[in-house]
PDB file of C-alpha atoms and ligand atoms in Angstrom:
ATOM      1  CA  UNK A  20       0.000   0.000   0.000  1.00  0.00           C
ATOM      2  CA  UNK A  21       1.251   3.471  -1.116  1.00  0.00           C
ATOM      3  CA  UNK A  22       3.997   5.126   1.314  1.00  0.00           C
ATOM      4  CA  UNK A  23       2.324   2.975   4.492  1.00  0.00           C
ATOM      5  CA  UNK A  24       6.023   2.605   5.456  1.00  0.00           C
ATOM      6  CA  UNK A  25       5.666   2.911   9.646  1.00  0.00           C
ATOM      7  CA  UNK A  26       2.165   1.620   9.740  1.00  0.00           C
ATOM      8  CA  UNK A  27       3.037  -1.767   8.051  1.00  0.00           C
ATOM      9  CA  UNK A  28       2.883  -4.832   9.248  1.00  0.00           C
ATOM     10  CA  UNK A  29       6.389  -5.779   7.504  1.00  0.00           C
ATOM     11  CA  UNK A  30       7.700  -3.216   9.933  1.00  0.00           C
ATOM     12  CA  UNK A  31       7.496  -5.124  13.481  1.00  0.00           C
ATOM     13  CA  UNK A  32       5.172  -7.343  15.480  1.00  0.00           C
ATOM     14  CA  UNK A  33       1.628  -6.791  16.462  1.00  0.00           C
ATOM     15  CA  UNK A  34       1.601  -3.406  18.337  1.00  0.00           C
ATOM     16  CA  UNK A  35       0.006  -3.528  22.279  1.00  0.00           C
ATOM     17  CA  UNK A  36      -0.707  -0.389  23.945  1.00  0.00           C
ATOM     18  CA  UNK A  37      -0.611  -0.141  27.696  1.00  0.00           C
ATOM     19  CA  UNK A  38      -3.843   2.644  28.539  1.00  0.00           C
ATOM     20  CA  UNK A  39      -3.727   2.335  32.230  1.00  0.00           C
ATOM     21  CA  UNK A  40      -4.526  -1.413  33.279  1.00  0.00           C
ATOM     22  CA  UNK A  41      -5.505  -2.295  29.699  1.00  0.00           C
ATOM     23  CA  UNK A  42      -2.979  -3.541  26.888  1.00  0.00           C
ATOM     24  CA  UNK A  43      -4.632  -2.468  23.688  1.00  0.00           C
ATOM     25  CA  UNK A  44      -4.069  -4.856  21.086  1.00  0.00           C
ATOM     26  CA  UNK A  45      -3.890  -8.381  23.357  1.00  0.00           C
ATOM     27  CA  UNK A  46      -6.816  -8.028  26.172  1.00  0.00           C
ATOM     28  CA  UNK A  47     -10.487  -7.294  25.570  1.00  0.00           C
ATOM     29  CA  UNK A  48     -10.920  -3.430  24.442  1.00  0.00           C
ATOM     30  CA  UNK A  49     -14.457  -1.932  25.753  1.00  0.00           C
ATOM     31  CA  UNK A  50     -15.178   1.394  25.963  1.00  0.00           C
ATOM     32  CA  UNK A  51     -18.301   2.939  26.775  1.00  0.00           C
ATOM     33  CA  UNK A  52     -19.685   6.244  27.900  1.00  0.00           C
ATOM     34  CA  UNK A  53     -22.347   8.875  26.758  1.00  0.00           C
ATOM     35  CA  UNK A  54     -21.769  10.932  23.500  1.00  0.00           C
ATOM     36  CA  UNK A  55     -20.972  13.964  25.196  1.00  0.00           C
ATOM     37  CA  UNK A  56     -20.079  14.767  29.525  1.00  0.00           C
ATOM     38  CA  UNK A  57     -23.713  16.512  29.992  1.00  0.00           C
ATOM     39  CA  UNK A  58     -23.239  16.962  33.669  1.00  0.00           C
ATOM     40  CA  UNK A  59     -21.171  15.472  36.837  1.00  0.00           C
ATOM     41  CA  UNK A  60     -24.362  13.239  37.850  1.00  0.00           C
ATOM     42  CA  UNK A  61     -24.739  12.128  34.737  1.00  0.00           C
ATOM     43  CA  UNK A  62     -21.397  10.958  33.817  1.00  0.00           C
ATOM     44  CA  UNK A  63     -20.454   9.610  37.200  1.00  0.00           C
ATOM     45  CA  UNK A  64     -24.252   7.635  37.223  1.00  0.00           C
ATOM     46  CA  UNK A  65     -22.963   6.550  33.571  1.00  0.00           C
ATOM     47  CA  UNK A  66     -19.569   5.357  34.392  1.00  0.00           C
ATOM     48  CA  UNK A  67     -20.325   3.546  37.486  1.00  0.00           C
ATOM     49  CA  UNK A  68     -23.225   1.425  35.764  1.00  0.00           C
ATOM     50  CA  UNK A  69     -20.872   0.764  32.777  1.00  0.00           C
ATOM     51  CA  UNK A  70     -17.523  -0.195  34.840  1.00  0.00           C
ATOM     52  CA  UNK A  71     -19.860  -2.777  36.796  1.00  0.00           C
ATOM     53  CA  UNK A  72     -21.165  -3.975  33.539  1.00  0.00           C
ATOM     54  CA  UNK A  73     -17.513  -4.939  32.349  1.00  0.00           C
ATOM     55  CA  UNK A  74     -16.078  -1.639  30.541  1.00  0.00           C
ATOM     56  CA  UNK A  75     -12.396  -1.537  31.001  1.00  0.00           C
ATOM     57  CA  UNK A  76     -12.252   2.522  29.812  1.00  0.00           C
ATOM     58  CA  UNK A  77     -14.531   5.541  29.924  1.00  0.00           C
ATOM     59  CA  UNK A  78     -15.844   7.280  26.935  1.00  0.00           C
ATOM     60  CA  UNK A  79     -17.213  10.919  26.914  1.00  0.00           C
ATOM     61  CA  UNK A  80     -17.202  14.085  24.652  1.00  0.00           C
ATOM     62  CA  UNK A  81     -15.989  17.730  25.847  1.00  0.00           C
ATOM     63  CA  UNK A  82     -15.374  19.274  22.488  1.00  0.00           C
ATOM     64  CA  UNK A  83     -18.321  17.727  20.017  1.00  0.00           C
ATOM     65  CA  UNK A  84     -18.153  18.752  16.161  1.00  0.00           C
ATOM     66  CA  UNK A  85     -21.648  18.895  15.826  1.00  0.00           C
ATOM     67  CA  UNK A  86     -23.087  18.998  12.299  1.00  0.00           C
ATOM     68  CA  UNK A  87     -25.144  22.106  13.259  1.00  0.00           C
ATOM     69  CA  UNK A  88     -23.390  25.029  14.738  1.00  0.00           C
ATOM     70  CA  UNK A  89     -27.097  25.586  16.874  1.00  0.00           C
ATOM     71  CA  UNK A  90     -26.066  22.112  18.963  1.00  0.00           C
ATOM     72  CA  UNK A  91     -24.470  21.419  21.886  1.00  0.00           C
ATOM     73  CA  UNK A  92     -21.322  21.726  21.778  1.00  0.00           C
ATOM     74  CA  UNK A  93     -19.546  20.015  24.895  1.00  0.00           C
ATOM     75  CA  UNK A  94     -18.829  21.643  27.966  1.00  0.00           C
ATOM     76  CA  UNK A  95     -14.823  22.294  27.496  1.00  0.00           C
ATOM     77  CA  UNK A  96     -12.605  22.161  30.570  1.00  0.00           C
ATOM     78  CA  UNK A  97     -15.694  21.408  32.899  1.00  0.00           C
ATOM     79  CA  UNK A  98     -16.417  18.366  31.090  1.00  0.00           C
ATOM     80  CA  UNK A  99     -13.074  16.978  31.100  1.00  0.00           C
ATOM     81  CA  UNK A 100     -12.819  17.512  34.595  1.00  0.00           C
ATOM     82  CA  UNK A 101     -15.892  15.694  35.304  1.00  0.00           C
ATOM     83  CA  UNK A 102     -13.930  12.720  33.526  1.00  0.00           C
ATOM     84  CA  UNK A 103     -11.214  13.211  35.655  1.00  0.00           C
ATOM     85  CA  UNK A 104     -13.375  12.569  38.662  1.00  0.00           C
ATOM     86  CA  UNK A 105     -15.266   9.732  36.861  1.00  0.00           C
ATOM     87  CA  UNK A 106     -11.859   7.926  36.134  1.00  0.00           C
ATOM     88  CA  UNK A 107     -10.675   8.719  40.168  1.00  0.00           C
ATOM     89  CA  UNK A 108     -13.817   6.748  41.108  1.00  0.00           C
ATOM     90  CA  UNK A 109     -14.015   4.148  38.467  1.00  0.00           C
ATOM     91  CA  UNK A 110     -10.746   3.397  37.620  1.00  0.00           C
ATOM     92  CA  UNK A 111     -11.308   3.421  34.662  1.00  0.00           C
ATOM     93  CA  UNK A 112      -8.881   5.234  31.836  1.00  0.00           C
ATOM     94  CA  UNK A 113     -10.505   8.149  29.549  1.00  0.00           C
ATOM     95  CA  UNK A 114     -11.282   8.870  26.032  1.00  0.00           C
ATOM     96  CA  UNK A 115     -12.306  12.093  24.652  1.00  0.00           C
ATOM     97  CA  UNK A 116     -12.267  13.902  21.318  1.00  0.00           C
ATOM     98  CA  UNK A 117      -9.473  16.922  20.532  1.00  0.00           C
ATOM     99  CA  UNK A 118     -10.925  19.129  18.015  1.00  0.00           C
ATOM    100  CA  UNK A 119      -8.136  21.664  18.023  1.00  0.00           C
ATOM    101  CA  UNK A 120      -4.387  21.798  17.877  1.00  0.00           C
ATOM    102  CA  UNK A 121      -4.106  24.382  20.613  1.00  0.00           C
ATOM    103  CA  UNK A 122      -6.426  22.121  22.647  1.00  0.00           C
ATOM    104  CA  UNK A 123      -3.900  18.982  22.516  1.00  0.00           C
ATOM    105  CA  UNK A 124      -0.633  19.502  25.251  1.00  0.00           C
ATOM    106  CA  UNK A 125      -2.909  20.615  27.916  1.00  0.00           C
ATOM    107  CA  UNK A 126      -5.757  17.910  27.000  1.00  0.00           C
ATOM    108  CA  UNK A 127      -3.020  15.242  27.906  1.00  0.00           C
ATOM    109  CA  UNK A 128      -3.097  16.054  31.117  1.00  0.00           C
ATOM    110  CA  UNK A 129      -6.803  14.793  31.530  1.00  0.00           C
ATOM    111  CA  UNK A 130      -7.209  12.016  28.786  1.00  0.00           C
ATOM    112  CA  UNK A 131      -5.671   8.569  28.732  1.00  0.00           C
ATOM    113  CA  UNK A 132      -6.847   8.471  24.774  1.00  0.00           C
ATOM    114  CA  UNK A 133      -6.835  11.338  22.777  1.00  0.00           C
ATOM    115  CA  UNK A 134      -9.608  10.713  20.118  1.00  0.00           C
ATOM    116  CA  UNK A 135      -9.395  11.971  16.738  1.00  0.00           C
ATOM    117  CA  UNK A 136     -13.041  12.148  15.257  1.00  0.00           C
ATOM    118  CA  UNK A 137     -14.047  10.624  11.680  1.00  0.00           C
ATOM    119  CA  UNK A 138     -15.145  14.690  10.649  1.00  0.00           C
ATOM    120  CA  UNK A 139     -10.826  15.161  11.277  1.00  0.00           C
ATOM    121  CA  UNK A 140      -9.406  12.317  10.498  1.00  0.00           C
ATOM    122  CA  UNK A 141      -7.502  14.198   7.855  1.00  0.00           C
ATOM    123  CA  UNK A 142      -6.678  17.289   9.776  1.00  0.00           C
ATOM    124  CA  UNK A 143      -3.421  17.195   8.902  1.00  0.00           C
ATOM    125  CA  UNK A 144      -2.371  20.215  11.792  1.00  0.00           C
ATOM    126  CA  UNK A 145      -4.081  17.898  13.865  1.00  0.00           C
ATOM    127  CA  UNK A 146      -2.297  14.450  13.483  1.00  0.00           C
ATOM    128  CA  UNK A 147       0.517  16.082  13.733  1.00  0.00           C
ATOM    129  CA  UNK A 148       0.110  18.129  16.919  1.00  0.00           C
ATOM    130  CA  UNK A 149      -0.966  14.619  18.771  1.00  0.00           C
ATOM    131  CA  UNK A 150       2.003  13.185  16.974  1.00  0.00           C
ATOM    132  CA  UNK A 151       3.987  14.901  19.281  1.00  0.00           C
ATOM    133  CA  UNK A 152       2.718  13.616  22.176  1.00  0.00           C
ATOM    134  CA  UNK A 153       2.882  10.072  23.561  1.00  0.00           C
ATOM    135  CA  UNK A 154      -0.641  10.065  24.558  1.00  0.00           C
ATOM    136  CA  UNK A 155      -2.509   7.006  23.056  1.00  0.00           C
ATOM    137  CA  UNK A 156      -4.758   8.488  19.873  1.00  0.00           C
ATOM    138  CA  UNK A 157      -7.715   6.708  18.843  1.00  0.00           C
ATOM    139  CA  UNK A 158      -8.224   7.405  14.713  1.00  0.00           C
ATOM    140  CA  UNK A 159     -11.532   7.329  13.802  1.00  0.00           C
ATOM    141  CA  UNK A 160     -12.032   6.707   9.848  1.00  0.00           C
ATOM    142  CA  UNK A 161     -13.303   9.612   8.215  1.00  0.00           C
ATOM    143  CA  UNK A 162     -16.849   8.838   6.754  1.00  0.00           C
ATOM    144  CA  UNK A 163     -15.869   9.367   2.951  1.00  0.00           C
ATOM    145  CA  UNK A 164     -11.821   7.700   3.589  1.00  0.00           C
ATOM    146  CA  UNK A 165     -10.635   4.650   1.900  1.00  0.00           C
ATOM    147  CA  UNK A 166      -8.525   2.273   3.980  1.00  0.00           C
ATOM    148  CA  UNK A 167      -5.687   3.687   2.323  1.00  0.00           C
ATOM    149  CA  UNK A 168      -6.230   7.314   3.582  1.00  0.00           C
ATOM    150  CA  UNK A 169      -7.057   6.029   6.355  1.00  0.00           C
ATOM    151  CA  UNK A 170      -3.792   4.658   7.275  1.00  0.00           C
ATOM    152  CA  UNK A 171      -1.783   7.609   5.663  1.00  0.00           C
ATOM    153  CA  UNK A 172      -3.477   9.426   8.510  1.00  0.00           C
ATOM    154  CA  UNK A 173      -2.058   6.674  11.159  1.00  0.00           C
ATOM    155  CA  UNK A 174       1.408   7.696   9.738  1.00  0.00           C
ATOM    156  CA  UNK A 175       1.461  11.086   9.832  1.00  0.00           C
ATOM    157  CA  UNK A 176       1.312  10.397  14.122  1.00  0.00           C
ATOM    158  CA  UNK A 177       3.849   7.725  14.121  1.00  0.00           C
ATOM    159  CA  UNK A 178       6.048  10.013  11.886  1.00  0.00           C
ATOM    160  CA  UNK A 179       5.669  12.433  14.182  1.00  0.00           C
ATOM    161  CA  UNK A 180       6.981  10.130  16.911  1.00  0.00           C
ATOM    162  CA  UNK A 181       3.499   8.961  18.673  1.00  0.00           C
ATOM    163  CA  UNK A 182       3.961   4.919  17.948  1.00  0.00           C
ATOM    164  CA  UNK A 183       0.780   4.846  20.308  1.00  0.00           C
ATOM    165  CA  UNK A 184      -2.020   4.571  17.311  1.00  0.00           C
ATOM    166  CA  UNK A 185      -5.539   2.811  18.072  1.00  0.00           C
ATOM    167  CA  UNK A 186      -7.536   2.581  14.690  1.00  0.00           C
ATOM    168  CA  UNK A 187     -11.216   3.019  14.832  1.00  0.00           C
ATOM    169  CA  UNK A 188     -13.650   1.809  12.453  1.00  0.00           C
ATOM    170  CA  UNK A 189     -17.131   3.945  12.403  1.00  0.00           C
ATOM    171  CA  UNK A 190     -18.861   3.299   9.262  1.00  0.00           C
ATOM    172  CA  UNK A 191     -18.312   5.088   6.217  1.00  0.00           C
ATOM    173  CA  UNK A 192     -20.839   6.984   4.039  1.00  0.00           C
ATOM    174  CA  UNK A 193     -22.789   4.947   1.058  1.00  0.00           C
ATOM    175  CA  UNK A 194     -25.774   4.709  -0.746  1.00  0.00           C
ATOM    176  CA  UNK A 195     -28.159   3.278   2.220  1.00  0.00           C
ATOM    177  CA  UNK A 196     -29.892   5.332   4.341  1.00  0.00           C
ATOM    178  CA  UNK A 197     -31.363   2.909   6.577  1.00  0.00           C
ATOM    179  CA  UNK A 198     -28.400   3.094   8.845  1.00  0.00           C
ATOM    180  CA  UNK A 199     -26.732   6.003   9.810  1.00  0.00           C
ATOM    181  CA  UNK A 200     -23.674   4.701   7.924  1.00  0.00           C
ATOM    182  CA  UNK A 201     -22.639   1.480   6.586  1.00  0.00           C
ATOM    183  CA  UNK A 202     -20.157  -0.753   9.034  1.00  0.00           C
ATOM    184  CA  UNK A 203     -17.587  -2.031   6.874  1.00  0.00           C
ATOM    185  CA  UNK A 204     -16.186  -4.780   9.063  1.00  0.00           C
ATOM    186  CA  UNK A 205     -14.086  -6.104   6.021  1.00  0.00           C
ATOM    187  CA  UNK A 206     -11.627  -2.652   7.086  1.00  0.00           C
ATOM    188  CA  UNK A 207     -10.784  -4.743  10.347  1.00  0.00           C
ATOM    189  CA  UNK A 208      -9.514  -7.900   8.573  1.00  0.00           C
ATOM    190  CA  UNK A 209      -8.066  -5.321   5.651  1.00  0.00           C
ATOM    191  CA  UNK A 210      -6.103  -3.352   8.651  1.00  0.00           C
ATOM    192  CA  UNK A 211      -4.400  -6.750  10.260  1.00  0.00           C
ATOM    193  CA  UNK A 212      -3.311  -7.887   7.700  1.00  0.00           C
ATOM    194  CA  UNK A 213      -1.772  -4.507   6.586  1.00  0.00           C
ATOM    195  CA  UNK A 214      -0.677  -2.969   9.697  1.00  0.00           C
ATOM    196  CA  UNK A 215       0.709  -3.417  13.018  1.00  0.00           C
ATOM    197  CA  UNK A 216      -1.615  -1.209  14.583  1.00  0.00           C
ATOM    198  CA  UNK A 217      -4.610  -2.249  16.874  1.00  0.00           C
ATOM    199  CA  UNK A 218      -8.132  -1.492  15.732  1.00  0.00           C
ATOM    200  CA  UNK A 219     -11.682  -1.106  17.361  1.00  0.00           C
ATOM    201  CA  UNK A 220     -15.138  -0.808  16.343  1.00  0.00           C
ATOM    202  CA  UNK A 221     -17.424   1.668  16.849  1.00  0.00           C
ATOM    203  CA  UNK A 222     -21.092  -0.166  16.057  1.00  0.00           C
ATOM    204  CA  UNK A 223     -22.984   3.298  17.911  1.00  0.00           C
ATOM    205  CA  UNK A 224     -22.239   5.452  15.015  1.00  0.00           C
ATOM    206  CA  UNK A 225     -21.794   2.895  12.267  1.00  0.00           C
ATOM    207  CA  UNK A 226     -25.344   2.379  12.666  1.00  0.00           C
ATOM    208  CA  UNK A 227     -27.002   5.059  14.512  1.00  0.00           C
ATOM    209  CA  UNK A 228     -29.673   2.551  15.989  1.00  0.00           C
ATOM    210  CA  UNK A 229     -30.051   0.805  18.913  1.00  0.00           C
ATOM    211  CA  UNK A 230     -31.186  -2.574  17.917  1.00  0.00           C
ATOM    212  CA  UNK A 231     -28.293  -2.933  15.383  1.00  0.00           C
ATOM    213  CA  UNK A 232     -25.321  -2.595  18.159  1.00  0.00           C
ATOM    214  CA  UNK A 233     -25.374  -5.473  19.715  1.00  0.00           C
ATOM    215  CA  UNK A 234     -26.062  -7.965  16.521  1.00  0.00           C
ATOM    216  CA  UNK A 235     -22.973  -5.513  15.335  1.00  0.00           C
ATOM    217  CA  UNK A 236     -20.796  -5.787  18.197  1.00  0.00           C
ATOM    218  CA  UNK A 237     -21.158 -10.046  17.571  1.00  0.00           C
ATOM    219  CA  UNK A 238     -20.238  -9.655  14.000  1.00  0.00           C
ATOM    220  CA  UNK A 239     -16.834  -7.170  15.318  1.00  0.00           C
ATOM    221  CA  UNK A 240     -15.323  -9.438  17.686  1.00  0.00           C
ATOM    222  CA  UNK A 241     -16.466 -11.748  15.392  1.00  0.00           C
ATOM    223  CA  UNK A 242     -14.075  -9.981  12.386  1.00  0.00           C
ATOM    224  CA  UNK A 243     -11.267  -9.846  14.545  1.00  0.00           C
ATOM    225  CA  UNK A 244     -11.298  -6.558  16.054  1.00  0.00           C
ATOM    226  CA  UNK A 245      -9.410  -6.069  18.987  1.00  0.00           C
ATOM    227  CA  UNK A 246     -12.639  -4.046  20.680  1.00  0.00           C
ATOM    228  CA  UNK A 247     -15.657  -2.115  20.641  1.00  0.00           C
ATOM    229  CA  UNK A 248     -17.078   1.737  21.633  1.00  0.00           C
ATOM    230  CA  UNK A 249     -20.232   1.833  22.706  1.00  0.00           C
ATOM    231  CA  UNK A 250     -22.206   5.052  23.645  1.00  0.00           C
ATOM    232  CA  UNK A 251     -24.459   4.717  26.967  1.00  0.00           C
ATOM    233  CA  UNK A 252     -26.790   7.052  28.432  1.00  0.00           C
ATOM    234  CA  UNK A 253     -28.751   6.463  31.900  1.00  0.00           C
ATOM    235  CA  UNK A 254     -31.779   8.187  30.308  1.00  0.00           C
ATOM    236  CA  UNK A 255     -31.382   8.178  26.054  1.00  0.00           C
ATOM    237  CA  UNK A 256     -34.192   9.929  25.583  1.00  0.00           C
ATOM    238  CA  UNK A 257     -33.024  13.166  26.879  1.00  0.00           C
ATOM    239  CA  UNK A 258     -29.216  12.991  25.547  1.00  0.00           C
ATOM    240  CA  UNK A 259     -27.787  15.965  24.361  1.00  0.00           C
ATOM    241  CA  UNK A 260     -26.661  14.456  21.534  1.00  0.00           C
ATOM    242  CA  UNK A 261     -26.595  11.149  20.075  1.00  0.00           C
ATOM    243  CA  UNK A 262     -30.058  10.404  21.704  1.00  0.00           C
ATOM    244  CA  UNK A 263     -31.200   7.538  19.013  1.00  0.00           C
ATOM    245  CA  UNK A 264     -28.004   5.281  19.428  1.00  0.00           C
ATOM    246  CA  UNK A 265     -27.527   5.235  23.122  1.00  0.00           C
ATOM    247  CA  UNK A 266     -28.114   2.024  24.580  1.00  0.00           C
ATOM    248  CA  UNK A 267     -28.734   1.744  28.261  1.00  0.00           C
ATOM    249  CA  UNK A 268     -27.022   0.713  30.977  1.00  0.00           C
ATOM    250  CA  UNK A 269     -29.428  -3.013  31.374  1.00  0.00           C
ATOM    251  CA  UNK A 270     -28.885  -2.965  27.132  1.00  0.00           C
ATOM    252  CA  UNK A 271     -25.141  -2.679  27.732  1.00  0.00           C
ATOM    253  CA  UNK A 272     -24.864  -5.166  30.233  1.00  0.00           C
ATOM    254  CA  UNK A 273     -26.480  -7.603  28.076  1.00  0.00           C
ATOM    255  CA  UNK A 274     -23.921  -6.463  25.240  1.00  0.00           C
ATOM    256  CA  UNK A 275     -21.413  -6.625  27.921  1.00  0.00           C
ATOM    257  CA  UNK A 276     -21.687 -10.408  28.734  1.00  0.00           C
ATOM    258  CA  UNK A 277     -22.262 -11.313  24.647  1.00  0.00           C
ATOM    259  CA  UNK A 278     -19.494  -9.545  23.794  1.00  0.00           C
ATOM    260  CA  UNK A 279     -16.955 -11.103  26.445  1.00  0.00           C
ATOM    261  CA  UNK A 280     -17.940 -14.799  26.207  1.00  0.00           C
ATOM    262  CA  UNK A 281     -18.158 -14.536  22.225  1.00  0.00           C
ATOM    263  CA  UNK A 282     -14.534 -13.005  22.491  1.00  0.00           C
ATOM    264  CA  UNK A 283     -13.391 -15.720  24.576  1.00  0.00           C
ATOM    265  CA  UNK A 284     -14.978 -18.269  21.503  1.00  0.00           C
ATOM    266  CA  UNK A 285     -13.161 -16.471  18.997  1.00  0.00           C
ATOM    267  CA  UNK A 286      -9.911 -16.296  20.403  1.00  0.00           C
ATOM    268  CA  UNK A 287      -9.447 -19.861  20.052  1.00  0.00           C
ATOM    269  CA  UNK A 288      -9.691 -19.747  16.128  1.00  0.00           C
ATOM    270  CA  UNK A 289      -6.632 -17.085  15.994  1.00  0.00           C
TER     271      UNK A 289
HETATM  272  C1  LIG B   3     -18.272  10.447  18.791  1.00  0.00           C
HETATM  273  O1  LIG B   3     -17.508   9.504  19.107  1.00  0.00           O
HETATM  274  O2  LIG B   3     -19.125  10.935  19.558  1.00  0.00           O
HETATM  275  C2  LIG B   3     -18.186  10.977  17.410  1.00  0.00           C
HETATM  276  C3  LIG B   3     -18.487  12.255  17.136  1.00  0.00           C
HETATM  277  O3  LIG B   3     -17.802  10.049  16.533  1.00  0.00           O
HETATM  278  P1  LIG B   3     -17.427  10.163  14.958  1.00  0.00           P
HETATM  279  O4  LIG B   3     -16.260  11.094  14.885  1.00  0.00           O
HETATM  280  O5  LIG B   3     -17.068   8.744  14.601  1.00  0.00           O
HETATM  281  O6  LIG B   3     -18.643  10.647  14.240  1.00  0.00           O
HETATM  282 MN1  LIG B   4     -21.766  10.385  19.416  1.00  0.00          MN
END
């Protein structure tokens, strides 16, 4: 594949990265959270239920790109303080989205994972701001990328000297409308065998519905991936964003045990 030259599989053995307790890339990967940190009850509520449902990091937006400019748009430094206090009483290691390159030194000071999101997956500034960094970055695909752009974008970080590169499928952008986007689970069996890197799937916003996540999640660990994202919300119905694809804590513990014991089936086939 076309100048994919750090990226590569050629280039070394399977990549693990250590995110607090969790090596990325050999255990289990699940991380769940709402969309976006709406309020200190809300996010503590959500990552207490999802810890005790078998989560082993926290997700949760502070800086949303939001389609409409009218939207919430995360609450900033409060929100990713209110992680910090989540992951002091869970345990559990963050992930949150940088939008901006003068948002990135000081954000590693309250992330575990910076997450790059699929609208700047090519923000070139951007890749190479959290290049510079060690912090773990978790690449979304952009919605319209091939896999090839895709990993260009993984090695503009490790160029910059970041080796610490989580890939994220998301579902990219096609014809059907059914679906939010379309999950293309062939990208996770594409990206082993072409890179070293470790890659995750995000089912919430390949498919935008609640009763597709779970049969998704089955089919991901299923494909190989080395985890999953999965929004939660203690009440969906009055998310601030995201409010159609958050499943709830009971859903997610019910996800939670399918996903672990199919996992523990599949590993015996690799
Ligand atoms: C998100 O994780 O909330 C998000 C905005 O995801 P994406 O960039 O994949 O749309
Ligand atoms: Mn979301």
């Amino acid at each position: 594949m076309n100048n994919i030259r750090l990226a590569a599989i050629e280039q070394k053995t399977r990549t693990v990265i250590q995110v607090g307790p969790v090596r990325v890339g050999e255990d289990f990967v699940l991380i769940a959270g709402p969309c976006s940190v709406e309020s200190e009850e809300q996010t503590l509520e959500i990552a207490l239920a999802v810890k005790d449902a078998g989560a082993n990091m926290l997700r949760g937006g502070a800086f949303k790109p939001r389609t409409s400019p009218y939207n919430f748009q995360g609450l900033g430094l409060k929100g990713l303080k209110i992680l910090e206090k989540a992951r002091e009483q869970t345990g559990l290691p963050v992930v949150s989205e940088v939008l901006d390159t003068r948002d990135v030194s000081w954000m590693c000071d309250y992330v575990d994972v910076l997450q790059i999101g699929a609208r700047n997956m090519q923000n070139f500034a951007l890749l190479k701001e959290v290049g510079k960094t060690q912090t773990p970055v978790l690449l979304k695909r952009g919605m319209f990328s091939t896999i090839s752009e895709w990993l260009n974008c993984a090695e503009y970080i490790l160029n910059e000297g970041n080796p610490n590169v989580i890939l994220c499928e998301r579902g990219i952008r096609t014809m059907e409308t059914y679906t939010r986007n379309t999950l293309d689970l062939s990208a996770v069996a594409a990206v082993a065998e072409l890179t070293h890197l470790p890659i995750i799937v995000d089912p919430t916003h390949a498919t935008g519905k609640v009763s597709l996540i779970l049969p998704m999640s089955l089919a991901a660990v299923a494909s190989g991936t080395d985890g999953l994202i999965i929004e939660v919300h203690n009440d969906p119905k009055t998310a601030l964003s995201d409010k159609d694809q958050a499943l709830t804590p009971v859903q997610f513990l019910e996800l939670s045990q399918k996903v672990h014991s199919l996992w523990e089936f599949v590993k015996g086939f690799s």
